[in-house]
Amino acid sequence: MSLSANVNEKAALIWAIADKLTGVYKPHEYGEVILPLTVIRRFDCILADTKDAVLEKYEHVKKLPMKDILLRNVSGKAFYNTSKYTFERLLDDPDNIEANFRDYLNGFSENVLDILEKFRFDGQITMMANKGILYIVIKEFTSPRANLHPDVISNLEMGYIFEEIIRRFSESHNEDAGQHYTPREVIQLMVNILFYDDNDVLSGNNVAKTLYDPACGTGGMLSVAEEYLHQLNSSTELMGFGQELNDQTFAICKADMLIKGNNADFIKDGNTLSDDQFEGQTFDYILSNPPFGREWKNEKSAVEKEAKKGFAGRFGYGLPAASDGQMLFLMTAIAKMKDRNQGGSRIAIIHNGSPLFTGDAGSGPSDIRKYILENDLLEAIIALPNDIFYNTGIATYIWVLSNKKAGTKREGKVQLINANGLYEKRRKALGNKRNDIPESAIQEITQLYGDFRKSEISMIFDNEDFGYTKIVVERPLCDGEGLPILKKGKKQPDSSLRDTENVPLKEDIDQYFAREVLPFAPDAWIDRKKSKVGYEIPFTRYFYKYEAPRPSAEIMAEILELETELSGSLEEVFDL
């Protein structure tokens, strides 16, 4: 069965269950029932083969301190269930469905109970029992199409299902569902680039690497990266680490890790900006799509406190405006890079256009860009097509960073790739997602990045091409007769005539001043003490192509043609 057919079949199950909730829940509340039940059913299917063996063993070891380890060994997984019930067995006693279902849930090992607690599902059990639909819903989960065993539906496919539930039911309440996950083709492109030409990972034997996502959502980035890497080299182990603020998506991510046999303890909940759960830790790779355009006022106190630590913390080189925290995640990613003498790190992170240019010289955003470029951390920025995300149609970019550029062809250079036109239209939109990046485009973009050559949609710059010195140009304050006012023999500046100029770093300031200012203001001078160095990346300007306006005669002919057509239509309507 193809991936899409498999996903569609399971999606049909979800909609069938949603039908059972009609009248009891509002559409935007369906996810609060379906998400946890889907997770529980997946655990149920996985444990089915060893269920009876675990029950038998439990009677002998339930009072032993090592029972957890012993029961895991019997189940063959990092989790188990000691209740006599399964989804199927619950149907044998409809009159006691609520009590028996609670008994079943309480039989899970502690690590699963911790996940279920994040769903706050207990109240939903009471609600469904009181409304008489608990039995009906559980029965739906026992149908043949409700087999959610990984042998039937892979972890990757299951990720699609979870994300579709989130998108569909959050969208119905006008919520920002797209914050939770990233389209798989975008993740694939990011992973392609992240691992490009990394020989240790691609060809080494029994290599173990770490991957971190500071806003991991349902874990899509971690899962796709692991899946992709295993396709390239099955002997390489990729250990995923992530932190997520939203309880439901955190629970899904942790469940996914547990089911795959990964260390679920590496997935942490909490606010990455104000409560870093991986303080002091570094990773081989960082991959993320953090929220953008989101205020960080609630985290302001903690962030500013950490910023005062300077480079001993994450935010020592500048703070963005409180209205948008995405650059805080960028700095978090950079802070998690390994030192180059430890192998270094690579980052692929998604931003909107704001971090490219927002903020004047001396501002937080400009100083962040300054740090990144002057420390030669930026490899490339890739402009993605519009309308490829579920929650926004605005321009988005992949920033690729590395502290391993020294001695390579990328040293001191930044590549800009304009992939805005490499997409195909979807037959049916999913939220704001109207376009996809096809496999051919993913390969083309990856090759453009790997070749590191100039082309129509690939440009290469020196780091300092993005820098400038903002100089303050003063004019003299004059008296009523037009003579400069002197103080201690020095001309005094007239603040009303003060101006600024941005001088590219590659230009000599005095030569620029003589050429661009003095011919128009011979009495002007530069206040050197006020000069500041800033950086911006005017991506769109570099790829702008002038299109000559259409000839006026052509436009007039088109207008006259439209008038003629309209006149004929009016005559028809009014029978003139």
CSV table of N, CA and C in Angstrom, one decimal, residues 41-146:
chain,number,residue,atom,x,y,z
A,41,ARG,N,-4.3,4.0,21.5
A,41,ARG,CA,-4.5,2.8,20.6
A,41,ARG,C,-3.2,2.3,20.0
A,42,ARG,N,-2.3,3.2,19.6
A,42,ARG,CA,-1.1,2.8,19.0
A,42,ARG,C,-0.2,2.0,20.0
A,43,PHE,N,-0.2,2.5,21.3
A,43,PHE,CA,0.5,1.7,22.3
A,43,PHE,C,-0.2,0.3,22.5
A,44,ASP,N,-1.5,0.3,22.4
A,44,ASP,CA,-2.3,-0.9,22.6
A,44,ASP,C,-2.0,-1.9,21.5
A,45,CYS,N,-1.9,-1.5,20.3
A,45,CYS,CA,-1.6,-2.4,19.2
A,45,CYS,C,-0.1,-2.9,19.3
A,46,ILE,N,0.8,-2.1,19.7
A,46,ILE,CA,2.2,-2.5,19.9
A,46,ILE,C,2.3,-3.6,20.9
A,47,LEU,N,1.6,-3.4,22.0
A,47,LEU,CA,1.7,-4.3,23.2
A,47,LEU,C,0.9,-5.6,23.1
A,48,ALA,N,0.1,-5.7,22.0
A,48,ALA,CA,-0.9,-6.8,21.9
A,48,ALA,C,-0.2,-8.2,21.9
A,49,ASP,N,0.9,-8.3,21.2
A,49,ASP,CA,1.6,-9.6,21.1
A,49,ASP,C,2.2,-10.1,22.4
A,50,THR,N,2.6,-9.2,23.3
A,50,THR,CA,3.2,-9.7,24.6
A,50,THR,C,2.3,-9.4,25.8
A,51,LYS,N,1.1,-9.0,25.5
A,51,LYS,CA,0.2,-8.6,26.6
A,51,LYS,C,0.0,-9.7,27.7
A,52,ASP,N,-0.4,-10.9,27.2
A,52,ASP,CA,-0.6,-12.0,28.2
A,52,ASP,C,0.6,-12.4,28.9
A,53,ALA,N,1.8,-12.4,28.2
A,53,ALA,CA,3.0,-12.7,28.9
A,53,ALA,C,3.4,-11.7,30.0
A,54,VAL,N,3.1,-10.4,29.7
A,54,VAL,CA,3.3,-9.4,30.7
A,54,VAL,C,2.4,-9.6,31.9
A,55,LEU,N,1.1,-9.9,31.7
A,55,LEU,CA,0.2,-10.1,32.8
A,55,LEU,C,0.6,-11.3,33.7
A,56,GLU,N,1.1,-12.3,33.0
A,56,GLU,CA,1.5,-13.5,33.8
A,56,GLU,C,2.8,-13.2,34.6
A,57,LYS,N,3.7,-12.5,34.0
A,57,LYS,CA,4.9,-12.1,34.7
A,57,LYS,C,4.6,-11.1,35.9
A,58,TYR,N,3.7,-10.2,35.6
A,58,TYR,CA,3.3,-9.2,36.6
A,58,TYR,C,2.9,-9.8,38.0
A,59,GLU,N,2.2,-10.9,37.9
A,59,GLU,CA,1.7,-11.5,39.1
A,59,GLU,C,2.9,-12.0,40.0
A,60,HIS,N,4.0,-12.3,39.4
A,60,HIS,CA,5.1,-12.8,40.1
A,60,HIS,C,6.1,-11.7,40.6
A,61,VAL,N,6.1,-10.6,39.9
A,61,VAL,CA,7.1,-9.5,40.1
A,61,VAL,C,6.5,-8.2,40.7
A,62,LYS,N,5.2,-8.1,40.8
A,62,LYS,CA,4.6,-6.8,41.1
A,62,LYS,C,5.1,-6.2,42.4
A,63,LYS,N,5.6,-7.0,43.3
A,63,LYS,CA,6.1,-6.4,44.6
A,63,LYS,C,7.6,-6.2,44.6
A,64,LEU,N,8.3,-6.6,43.5
A,64,LEU,CA,9.7,-6.5,43.4
A,64,LEU,C,10.2,-5.1,43.0
A,65,PRO,N,11.3,-4.6,43.5
A,65,PRO,CA,11.8,-3.2,43.2
A,65,PRO,C,12.2,-3.1,41.7
A,66,MET,N,12.6,-4.3,41.1
A,66,MET,CA,13.0,-4.2,39.7
A,66,MET,C,12.0,-4.6,38.7
A,67,LYS,N,10.7,-4.5,39.2
A,67,LYS,CA,9.6,-5.0,38.3
A,67,LYS,C,9.6,-4.2,37.0
A,68,ASP,N,9.9,-2.9,37.0
A,68,ASP,CA,9.9,-2.1,35.8
A,68,ASP,C,10.8,-2.7,34.7
A,69,ILE,N,12.0,-3.0,35.1
A,69,ILE,CA,13.0,-3.6,34.1
A,69,ILE,C,12.5,-4.9,33.6
A,70,LEU,N,12.0,-5.8,34.6
A,70,LEU,CA,11.6,-7.1,34.2
A,70,LEU,C,10.4,-7.1,33.2
A,71,LEU,N,9.5,-6.2,33.5
A,71,LEU,CA,8.3,-6.1,32.6
A,71,LEU,C,8.6,-5.6,31.2
A,72,ARG,N,9.6,-4.6,31.2
A,72,ARG,CA,10.0,-4.1,29.9
A,72,ARG,C,10.7,-5.2,29.1
A,73,ASN,N,11.4,-6.1,29.7
A,73,ASN,CA,12.1,-7.2,29.1
A,73,ASN,C,11.0,-8.1,28.4
A,74,VAL,N,9.9,-8.3,29.2
A,74,VAL,CA,8.9,-9.2,28.7
A,74,VAL,C,8.1,-8.6,27.5
A,75,SER,N,7.8,-7.3,27.7
A,75,SER,CA,7.1,-6.6,26.6
A,75,SER,C,7.9,-6.4,25.4
A,76,GLY,N,9.2,-6.4,25.6
A,76,GLY,CA,10.1,-6.2,24.4
A,76,GLY,C,10.2,-4.7,24.0
A,77,LYS,N,9.6,-3.8,24.9
A,77,LYS,CA,9.6,-2.4,24.6
A,77,LYS,C,10.0,-1.7,25.8
A,78,ALA,N,10.1,-0.4,25.7
A,78,ALA,CA,10.5,0.5,26.8
A,78,ALA,C,9.2,0.8,27.7
A,79,PHE,N,8.1,0.2,27.4
A,79,PHE,CA,6.9,0.5,28.1
A,79,PHE,C,6.0,-0.8,28.1
A,80,TYR,N,5.0,-0.8,28.9
A,80,TYR,CA,4.1,-2.0,29.1
A,80,TYR,C,2.8,-1.6,29.7
A,81,ASN,N,1.9,-2.6,29.8
A,81,ASN,CA,0.6,-2.4,30.4
A,81,ASN,C,0.2,-3.6,31.2
A,82,THR,N,-0.1,-3.4,32.5
A,82,THR,CA,-0.4,-4.5,33.4
A,82,THR,C,-1.9,-4.7,33.7
A,83,SER,N,-2.7,-4.0,33.0
A,83,SER,CA,-4.2,-4.2,33.1
A,83,SER,C,-4.6,-5.4,32.3
A,84,LYS,N,-5.6,-6.1,32.8
A,84,LYS,CA,-6.2,-7.2,32.0
A,84,LYS,C,-6.9,-6.8,30.8
A,85,TYR,N,-7.1,-5.5,30.6
A,85,TYR,CA,-7.9,-5.0,29.5
A,85,TYR,C,-7.1,-4.6,28.3
A,86,THR,N,-7.7,-4.8,27.1
A,86,THR,CA,-7.2,-4.2,25.9
A,86,THR,C,-8.4,-3.4,25.3
A,87,PHE,N,-8.2,-2.7,24.2
A,87,PHE,CA,-9.4,-2.1,23.6
A,87,PHE,C,-10.5,-3.1,23.3
A,88,GLU,N,-10.1,-4.2,22.8
A,88,GLU,CA,-11.1,-5.2,22.4
A,88,GLU,C,-11.7,-5.8,23.6
A,89,ARG,N,-11.0,-6.1,24.7
A,89,ARG,CA,-11.6,-6.7,25.9
A,89,ARG,C,-12.5,-5.7,26.6
A,90,LEU,N,-12.3,-4.4,26.4
A,90,LEU,CA,-13.1,-3.4,27.1
A,90,LEU,C,-14.6,-3.5,26.6
A,91,LEU,N,-14.7,-4.0,25.4
A,91,LEU,CA,-16.1,-4.1,24.8
A,91,LEU,C,-16.9,-5.2,25.3
A,92,ASP,N,-16.2,-6.1,26.1
A,92,ASP,CA,-17.0,-7.3,26.7
A,92,ASP,C,-17.9,-6.8,27.9
A,93,ASP,N,-17.7,-5.7,28.4
A,93,ASP,CA,-18.4,-5.2,29.6
A,93,ASP,C,-18.9,-3.8,29.4
A,94,PRO,N,-19.9,-3.5,28.5
A,94,PRO,CA,-20.3,-2.2,28.2
A,94,PRO,C,-20.8,-1.4,29.4
A,95,ASP,N,-21.4,-2.1,30.4
A,95,ASP,CA,-22.0,-1.4,31.5
A,95,ASP,C,-20.9,-0.7,32.4
A,96,ASN,N,-19.7,-1.3,32.4
A,96,ASN,CA,-18.6,-0.7,33.2
A,96,ASN,C,-17.5,-0.2,32.4
A,97,ILE,N,-17.8,0.4,31.3
A,97,ILE,CA,-16.8,0.8,30.3
A,97,ILE,C,-15.9,1.9,30.9
A,98,GLU,N,-16.5,2.8,31.7
A,98,GLU,CA,-15.7,3.9,32.2
A,98,GLU,C,-14.7,3.4,33.3
A,99,ALA,N,-15.1,2.6,34.2
A,99,ALA,CA,-14.3,2.1,35.3
A,99,ALA,C,-13.2,1.2,34.7
A,100,ASN,N,-13.6,0.4,33.8
A,100,ASN,CA,-12.6,-0.5,33.1
A,100,ASN,C,-11.6,0.2,32.3
A,101,PHE,N,-12.0,1.2,31.6
A,101,PHE,CA,-11.1,2.0,30.8
A,101,PHE,C,-10.1,2.7,31.6
A,102,ARG,N,-10.5,3.2,32.8
A,102,ARG,CA,-9.6,3.9,33.7
A,102,ARG,C,-8.6,2.8,34.3
A,103,ASP,N,-9.1,1.6,34.5
A,103,ASP,CA,-8.2,0.6,35.0
A,103,ASP,C,-7.2,0.3,33.9
A,104,TYR,N,-7.6,0.2,32.7
A,104,TYR,CA,-6.7,-0.1,31.6
A,104,TYR,C,-5.6,1.0,31.5
A,105,LEU,N,-6.0,2.3,31.6
A,105,LEU,CA,-5.0,3.4,31.5
A,105,LEU,C,-4.1,3.4,32.6
A,106,ASN,N,-4.5,3.1,33.8
A,106,ASN,CA,-3.7,3.1,35.0
A,106,ASN,C,-2.7,1.9,34.9
A,107,GLY,N,-2.9,0.9,34.1
A,107,GLY,CA,-2.0,-0.2,33.9
A,107,GLY,C,-0.7,0.1,33.1
A,108,PHE,N,-0.7,1.3,32.5
A,108,PHE,CA,0.5,1.6,31.7
A,108,PHE,C,1.7,1.9,32.6
A,109,SER,N,2.9,1.7,32.1
A,109,SER,CA,4.1,2.0,32.8
A,109,SER,C,4.2,3.5,33.0
A,110,GLU,N,5.0,4.0,34.0
A,110,GLU,CA,5.0,5.4,34.3
A,110,GLU,C,5.4,6.3,33.2
A,111,ASN,N,6.2,5.8,32.3
A,111,ASN,CA,6.6,6.7,31.2
A,111,ASN,C,5.5,7.0,30.2
A,112,VAL,N,4.6,6.1,30.1
A,112,VAL,CA,3.4,6.3,29.3
A,112,VAL,C,2.4,7.2,30.0
A,113,LEU,N,2.2,6.9,31.3
A,113,LEU,CA,1.3,7.7,32.2
A,113,LEU,C,1.7,9.2,32.2
A,114,ASP,N,3.0,9.5,32.1
A,114,ASP,CA,3.5,10.8,32.1
A,114,ASP,C,3.1,11.5,30.8
A,115,ILE,N,3.1,10.7,29.7
A,115,ILE,CA,2.6,11.3,28.4
A,115,ILE,C,1.1,11.6,28.4
A,116,LEU,N,0.3,10.6,28.9
A,116,LEU,CA,-1.1,10.7,28.9
A,116,LEU,C,-1.5,11.9,29.8
A,117,GLU,N,-0.8,12.2,30.9
A,117,GLU,CA,-1.1,13.3,31.8
A,117,GLU,C,-1.1,14.6,31.0
A,118,LYS,N,-0.2,14.7,30.1
A,118,LYS,CA,-0.1,16.0,29.3
A,118,LYS,C,-1.3,16.3,28.4
A,119,PHE,N,-2.0,15.2,28.1
A,119,PHE,CA,-3.3,15.4,27.3
A,119,PHE,C,-4.5,15.9,28.1
A,120,ARG,N,-4.3,15.8,29.5
A,120,ARG,CA,-5.4,16.2,30.4
A,120,ARG,C,-6.7,15.5,29.9
A,121,PHE,N,-6.6,14.2,29.8
A,121,PHE,CA,-7.6,13.3,29.1
A,121,PHE,C,-8.7,12.9,30.1
A,122,ASP,N,-8.4,12.9,31.4
A,122,ASP,CA,-9.3,12.4,32.4
A,122,ASP,C,-10.8,13.0,32.3
A,123,GLY,N,-10.8,14.3,32.1
A,123,GLY,CA,-12.1,15.0,32.0
A,123,GLY,C,-12.9,14.5,30.8
A,124,GLN,N,-12.2,14.2,29.7
A,124,GLN,CA,-12.8,13.8,28.5
A,124,GLN,C,-13.5,12.4,28.7
A,125,ILE,N,-12.8,11.5,29.5
A,125,ILE,CA,-13.4,10.2,29.7
A,125,ILE,C,-14.7,10.4,30.4
A,126,THR,N,-14.7,11.2,31.4
A,126,THR,CA,-16.0,11.5,32.2
A,126,THR,C,-17.1,12.0,31.3
A,127,MET,N,-16.7,13.0,30.4
A,127,MET,CA,-17.7,13.6,29.5
A,127,MET,C,-18.2,12.5,28.6
A,128,MET,N,-17.4,11.7,27.9
A,128,MET,CA,-17.9,10.7,27.0
A,128,MET,C,-18.7,9.7,27.7
A,129,ALA,N,-18.4,9.3,28.9
A,129,ALA,CA,-19.2,8.3,29.6
A,129,ALA,C,-20.5,8.9,30.0
A,130,ASN,N,-20.6,10.1,30.4
A,130,ASN,CA,-21.8,10.7,30.8
A,130,ASN,C,-22.8,10.9,29.6
A,131,LYS,N,-22.2,11.1,28.4
A,131,LYS,CA,-22.9,11.4,27.2
A,131,LYS,C,-23.2,10.0,26.5
A,132,GLY,N,-22.7,9.0,27.0
A,132,GLY,CA,-23.0,7.7,26.4
A,132,GLY,C,-22.3,7.3,25.1
A,133,ILE,N,-21.1,8.0,24.9
A,133,ILE,CA,-20.4,7.7,23.6
A,133,ILE,C,-19.0,7.0,23.9
A,134,LEU,N,-18.6,6.8,25.1
A,134,LEU,CA,-17.3,6.2,25.4
A,134,LEU,C,-17.2,4.8,24.7
A,135,TYR,N,-18.2,4.0,24.9
A,135,TYR,CA,-18.2,2.6,24.4
A,135,TYR,C,-18.1,2.7,22.8
A,136,ILE,N,-18.9,3.6,22.3
A,136,ILE,CA,-19.0,3.7,20.8
A,136,ILE,C,-17.7,4.1,20.2
A,137,VAL,N,-17.0,5.1,20.9
A,137,VAL,CA,-15.8,5.6,20.3
A,137,VAL,C,-14.7,4.5,20.4
A,138,ILE,N,-14.6,3.9,21.6
A,138,ILE,CA,-13.6,2.8,21.8
A,138,ILE,C,-13.9,1.7,20.7
A,139,LYS,N,-15.1,1.4,20.5
A,139,LYS,CA,-15.4,0.3,19.5
A,139,LYS,C,-14.9,0.7,18.1
A,140,GLU,N,-15.1,1.9,17.8
A,140,GLU,CA,-14.6,2.4,16.5
A,140,GLU,C,-13.1,2.2,16.4
A,141,PHE,N,-12.4,2.3,17.5
A,141,PHE,CA,-10.9,2.1,17.5
A,141,PHE,C,-10.5,0.6,17.4
A,142,THR,N,-11.5,-0.3,17.4
A,142,THR,CA,-11.2,-1.7,17.3
A,142,THR,C,-11.5,-2.3,15.9
A,143,SER,N,-11.9,-1.4,15.0
A,143,SER,CA,-12.2,-1.8,13.6
A,143,SER,C,-10.9,-2.2,12.9
A,144,PRO,N,-11.0,-3.0,11.8
A,144,PRO,CA,-9.8,-3.4,11.1
A,144,PRO,C,-8.9,-2.2,10.7
A,145,ARG,N,-9.5,-1.1,10.3
A,145,ARG,CA,-8.7,0.0,9.9
A,145,ARG,C,-8.1,0.8,11.0
A,146,ALA,N,-8.4,0.4,12.3
A,146,ALA,CA,-7.8,1.0,13.5
A,146,ALA,C,-6.6,0.3,14.0
